[in-house]
GROMACS .gro file of C-alpha atoms in nm:
model
  214
    1MET     CA    1   4.583   1.956  -0.156
    2THR     CA    2   4.768   1.967  -0.472
    3LYS     CA    3   4.608   2.214  -0.686
    4ILE     CA    4   4.599   2.093  -1.069
    5VAL     CA    5   4.553   2.340  -1.326
    6ASN     CA    6   4.465   2.277  -1.693
    7PRO     CA    7   4.642   2.561  -1.900
    8GLU     CA    8   4.460   2.442  -2.189
    9ILE     CA    9   4.117   2.549  -2.033
   10LYS     CA   10   4.089   2.950  -2.005
   11LEU     CA   11   3.733   2.997  -1.902
   12THR     CA   12   3.639   3.383  -2.011
   13GLN     CA   13   3.339   3.415  -1.788
   14ASP     CA   14   3.375   3.582  -1.466
   15PRO     CA   15   3.129   3.469  -1.221
   16HIS     CA   16   3.160   3.764  -0.985
   17ALA     CA   17   3.108   4.021  -1.221
   18LEU     CA   18   2.819   4.257  -1.173
   19ARG     CA   19   2.614   4.421  -1.502
   20GLU     CA   20   2.540   4.799  -1.457
   21SER     CA   21   2.211   4.868  -1.304
   22ARG     CA   22   1.911   4.862  -1.481
   23GLU     CA   23   1.579   5.050  -1.521
   24LYS     CA   24   1.272   4.916  -1.383
   25ASN     CA   25   1.052   5.189  -1.589
   26LEU     CA   26   1.019   5.113  -1.963
   27GLU     CA   27   0.989   5.455  -2.067
   28VAL     CA   28   1.276   5.607  -1.852
   29ALA     CA   29   1.553   5.290  -1.954
   30ILE     CA   30   1.419   5.387  -2.337
   31GLY     CA   31   1.492   5.762  -2.257
   32ARG     CA   32   1.813   5.700  -2.084
   33GLN     CA   33   1.914   5.476  -2.392
   34VAL     CA   34   1.839   5.732  -2.655
   35ARG     CA   35   2.008   6.018  -2.441
   36GLU     CA   36   2.326   5.780  -2.390
   37LEU     CA   37   2.321   5.677  -2.777
   38ARG     CA   38   2.320   6.062  -2.909
   39LYS     CA   39   2.564   6.179  -2.667
   40ARG     CA   40   2.803   5.890  -2.798
   41GLN     CA   41   2.743   5.983  -3.139
   42ARG     CA   42   2.769   6.373  -3.043
   43MET     CA   43   2.496   6.490  -3.179
   44THR     CA   44   2.267   6.745  -3.022
   45GLY     CA   45   1.887   6.720  -2.931
   46SER     CA   46   1.795   6.934  -3.231
   47GLU     CA   47   2.005   6.735  -3.452
   48LEU     CA   48   1.864   6.381  -3.363
   49ALA     CA   49   1.503   6.519  -3.386
   50ASN     CA   50   1.521   6.681  -3.709
   51GLN     CA   51   1.690   6.317  -3.875
   52ALA     CA   52   1.424   6.109  -3.660
   53GLY     CA   53   1.094   6.373  -3.806
   54LEU     CA   54   1.028   6.472  -3.451
   55SER     CA   55   0.978   6.799  -3.264
   56VAL     CA   56   1.238   6.891  -3.014
   57GLY     CA   57   1.004   6.910  -2.782
   58MET     CA   58   0.864   6.553  -2.836
   59LEU     CA   59   1.231   6.399  -2.845
   60SER     CA   60   1.275   6.569  -2.506
   61LYS     CA   61   0.979   6.426  -2.321
   62ILE     CA   62   1.109   6.075  -2.459
   63GLU     CA   63   1.476   6.109  -2.341
   64ASN     CA   64   1.298   6.201  -2.000
   65GLY     CA   65   1.101   5.880  -1.990
   66VAL     CA   66   0.777   6.072  -1.976
   67ILE     CA   67   0.595   5.950  -2.270
   68SER     CA   68   0.548   5.610  -2.406
   69PRO     CA   69   0.661   5.637  -2.765
   70SER     CA   70   0.506   5.436  -3.031
   71LEU     CA   71   0.740   5.148  -3.189
   72THR     CA   72   0.727   5.333  -3.534
   73THR     CA   73   0.865   5.699  -3.304
   74LEU     CA   74   1.148   5.465  -3.196
   75GLN     CA   75   1.197   5.303  -3.529
   76THR     CA   76   1.284   5.637  -3.664
   77LEU     CA   77   1.502   5.697  -3.353
   78ALA     CA   78   1.711   5.353  -3.425
   79ASN     CA   79   1.732   5.455  -3.765
   80ALA     CA   80   1.891   5.823  -3.665
   81LEU     CA   81   2.131   5.651  -3.426
   82ARG     CA   82   2.225   5.377  -3.689
   83VAL     CA   83   2.146   5.089  -3.380
   84PRO     CA   84   1.910   4.793  -3.366
   85LEU     CA   85   1.598   4.870  -3.224
   86VAL     CA   86   1.617   4.641  -2.934
   87GLN     CA   87   1.920   4.824  -2.835
   88LEU     CA   88   1.702   5.117  -2.719
   89PHE     CA   89   1.540   4.817  -2.483
   90SER     CA   90   1.853   4.760  -2.338
   91GLY     CA   91   1.894   4.930  -2.007
   92TYR     CA   92   1.569   4.753  -1.885
   93GLU     CA   93   1.509   4.543  -1.600
   94GLU     CA   94   1.299   4.242  -1.715
   95PRO     CA   95   1.168   4.032  -1.434
   96ARG     CA   96   1.441   3.730  -1.348
   97GLY     CA   97   1.320   3.433  -1.212
   98ALA     CA   98   1.360   3.175  -0.937
   99MET     CA   99   1.247   2.880  -0.783
  100HIS     CA  100   1.318   2.758  -0.416
  101VAL     CA  101   1.245   2.400  -0.352
  102LYS     CA  102   1.277   2.319   0.037
  103SER     CA  103   1.412   1.924   0.119
  104GLY     CA  104   1.157   1.694   0.076
  105THR     CA  105   0.933   1.884  -0.159
  106ALA     CA  106   1.077   1.806  -0.473
  107VAL     CA  107   0.792   1.684  -0.763
  108GLU     CA  108   0.854   1.330  -0.834
  109VAL     CA  109   0.776   1.294  -1.214
  110GLU     CA  110   0.818   1.006  -1.478
  111ARG     CA  111   1.030   0.999  -1.763
  112ALA     CA  112   1.042   0.757  -2.059
  113GLY     CA  113   1.195   0.382  -1.838
  114THR     CA  114   1.078   0.514  -1.512
  115ARG     CA  115   0.972   0.200  -1.282
  116SER     CA  116   0.928   0.077  -0.949
  117GLY     CA  117   1.262   0.171  -0.757
  118HIS     CA  118   1.346   0.418  -1.005
  119GLN     CA  119   1.254   0.802  -0.888
  120TYR     CA  120   1.315   1.179  -1.040
  121HIS     CA  121   1.282   1.408  -0.839
  122LEU     CA  122   1.249   1.755  -1.064
  123LEU     CA  123   1.446   2.003  -0.830
  124GLY     CA  124   1.334   2.315  -1.008
  125HIS     CA  125   1.213   2.471  -1.324
  126ILE     CA  126   1.201   2.831  -1.478
  127GLY     CA  127   1.005   2.875  -1.827
  128SER     CA  128   1.074   3.109  -2.064
  129ASN     CA  129   1.348   3.314  -1.990
  130ASN     CA  130   1.590   3.558  -2.204
  131SER     CA  131   1.862   3.323  -2.144
  132GLY     CA  132   1.816   3.083  -2.426
  133VAL     CA  133   1.834   2.782  -2.239
  134VAL     CA  134   1.631   2.542  -2.058
  135VAL     CA  135   1.790   2.408  -1.743
  136GLU     CA  136   1.632   2.045  -1.613
  137PRO     CA  137   1.758   1.950  -1.247
  138TYR     CA  138   1.701   1.631  -1.125
  139LEU     CA  139   1.761   1.428  -0.785
  140ILE     CA  140   1.775   1.048  -0.927
  141VAL     CA  141   1.743   0.798  -0.701
  142LEU     CA  142   1.836   0.408  -0.790
  143SER     CA  143   1.724   0.186  -0.484
  144THR     CA  144   1.662  -0.165  -0.663
  145GLU     CA  145   1.790  -0.365  -0.971
  146SER     CA  146   1.613  -0.327  -1.290
  147ASP     CA  147   1.588  -0.635  -1.549
  148ARG     CA  148   1.693  -0.328  -1.786
  149PHE     CA  149   1.737   0.003  -1.790
  150PRO     CA  150   1.618   0.197  -2.147
  151THR     CA  151   1.932   0.441  -2.248
  152PHE     CA  152   1.856   0.813  -2.324
  153GLN     CA  153   1.896   1.030  -2.622
  154HIS     CA  154   1.803   1.398  -2.654
  155GLU     CA  155   1.945   1.741  -2.735
  156GLY     CA  156   2.148   1.930  -2.500
  157ILE     CA  157   2.428   1.889  -2.267
  158GLU     CA  158   2.404   1.645  -1.946
  159LEU     CA  159   2.628   1.672  -1.596
  160ILE     CA  160   2.588   1.354  -1.353
  161TYR     CA  161   2.750   1.457  -1.014
  162MET     CA  162   2.727   1.096  -0.777
  163LEU     CA  163   2.615   1.163  -0.419
  164GLU     CA  164   2.566   0.781  -0.298
  165GLY     CA  165   2.648   0.447  -0.424
  166HIS     CA  166   2.820   0.307  -0.715
  167LEU     CA  167   2.697   0.297  -1.061
  168GLY     CA  168   2.859   0.224  -1.416
  169TYR     CA  169   2.707   0.491  -1.645
  170ARG     CA  170   2.659   0.453  -1.993
  171HIS     CA  171   2.776   0.680  -2.244
  172GLY     CA  172   2.810   0.629  -2.640
  173ASP     CA  173   3.024   0.312  -2.602
  174ARG     CA  174   3.191   0.389  -2.332
  175LEU     CA  175   3.140   0.285  -1.946
  176TYR     CA  176   3.191   0.510  -1.680
  177ASP     CA  177   3.271   0.394  -1.296
  178LEU     CA  178   3.122   0.657  -1.066
  179GLU     CA  179   3.105   0.665  -0.730
  180PRO     CA  180   3.024   0.951  -0.471
  181GLY     CA  181   3.240   1.274  -0.545
  182ASP     CA  182   3.268   1.201  -0.930
  183SER     CA  183   3.109   1.382  -1.195
  184LEU     CA  184   3.045   1.291  -1.570
  185LEU     CA  185   2.965   1.628  -1.855
  186PHE     CA  186   2.832   1.509  -2.175
  187ASP     CA  187   2.641   1.532  -2.511
  188ALA     CA  188   2.333   1.417  -2.446
  189ASP     CA  189   2.285   1.352  -2.824
  190ALA     CA  190   2.451   1.005  -2.792
  191PRO     CA  191   2.292   0.723  -2.605
  192HIS     CA  192   2.359   0.686  -2.214
  193GLY     CA  193   2.195   0.616  -1.918
  194PRO     CA  194   2.257   0.407  -1.574
  195GLU     CA  195   2.405   0.015  -1.718
  196GLN     CA  196   2.532  -0.142  -1.403
  197MET     CA  197   2.399  -0.082  -1.021
  198ARG     CA  198   2.721  -0.178  -0.848
  199GLN     CA  199   2.613  -0.055  -0.504
  200LEU     CA  200   2.291   0.027  -0.403
  201PRO     CA  201   2.120   0.280  -0.352
  202ILE     CA  202   2.213   0.529  -0.565
  203ARG     CA  203   2.167   0.877  -0.548
  204TYR     CA  204   2.306   1.162  -0.791
  205LEU     CA  205   2.202   1.490  -0.985
  206SER     CA  206   2.155   1.486  -1.356
  207ILE     CA  207   2.144   1.838  -1.487
  208ILE     CA  208   2.024   1.870  -1.835
  209THR     CA  209   2.031   2.198  -2.047
  210TYR     CA  210   1.930   2.224  -2.377
  211PRO     CA  211   1.837   2.505  -2.657
  212GLN     CA  212   1.494   2.685  -2.557
  213ALA     CA  213   1.256   2.641  -2.824
  214LYS     CA  214   1.192   2.932  -3.042
   0.00000   0.00000   0.00000
């Protein structure tokens, strides 16, 4: 099998890279970050305490994670360390969501244009998260012809991956011939949707990503 590599495409993210371990206790995470930033700037405890208007004993308790400092105290520490306030929270391990959907249990949903013979199965959903991105994965099954299939247009990026059947898929002014194993990645802001049902039944994955509402 010949492997084709496009030298113009350079992917910089390492999918196997691991982040440094994070602390699950917020006070301990903040304390470690304060101590690390202080040492990185070669400041003594008394120097930082003096600049932040704290006692050396109070700073020691904060760095050891034995007290929960107020936001005002954290802001003065951040100013003394010359870093954004949010950096003091960077070592905290927040819960990360996951959703496991067993075969045959995906929720069937209705989207604009849903009709008899057209099924949309939502394969999972994670709500508010820190990635800034929402992902909607669907398994779409088209088992009958329709007089007209509406085009969709929405924000984000969409990936189509064909599992079964033969489909003519419209994106903008182009029609793409999709068969099992084919994929189509596109800007979802252009009108798009299945247009020609060339061989039924048709099954494909549709994965939509778009910015999370602020």
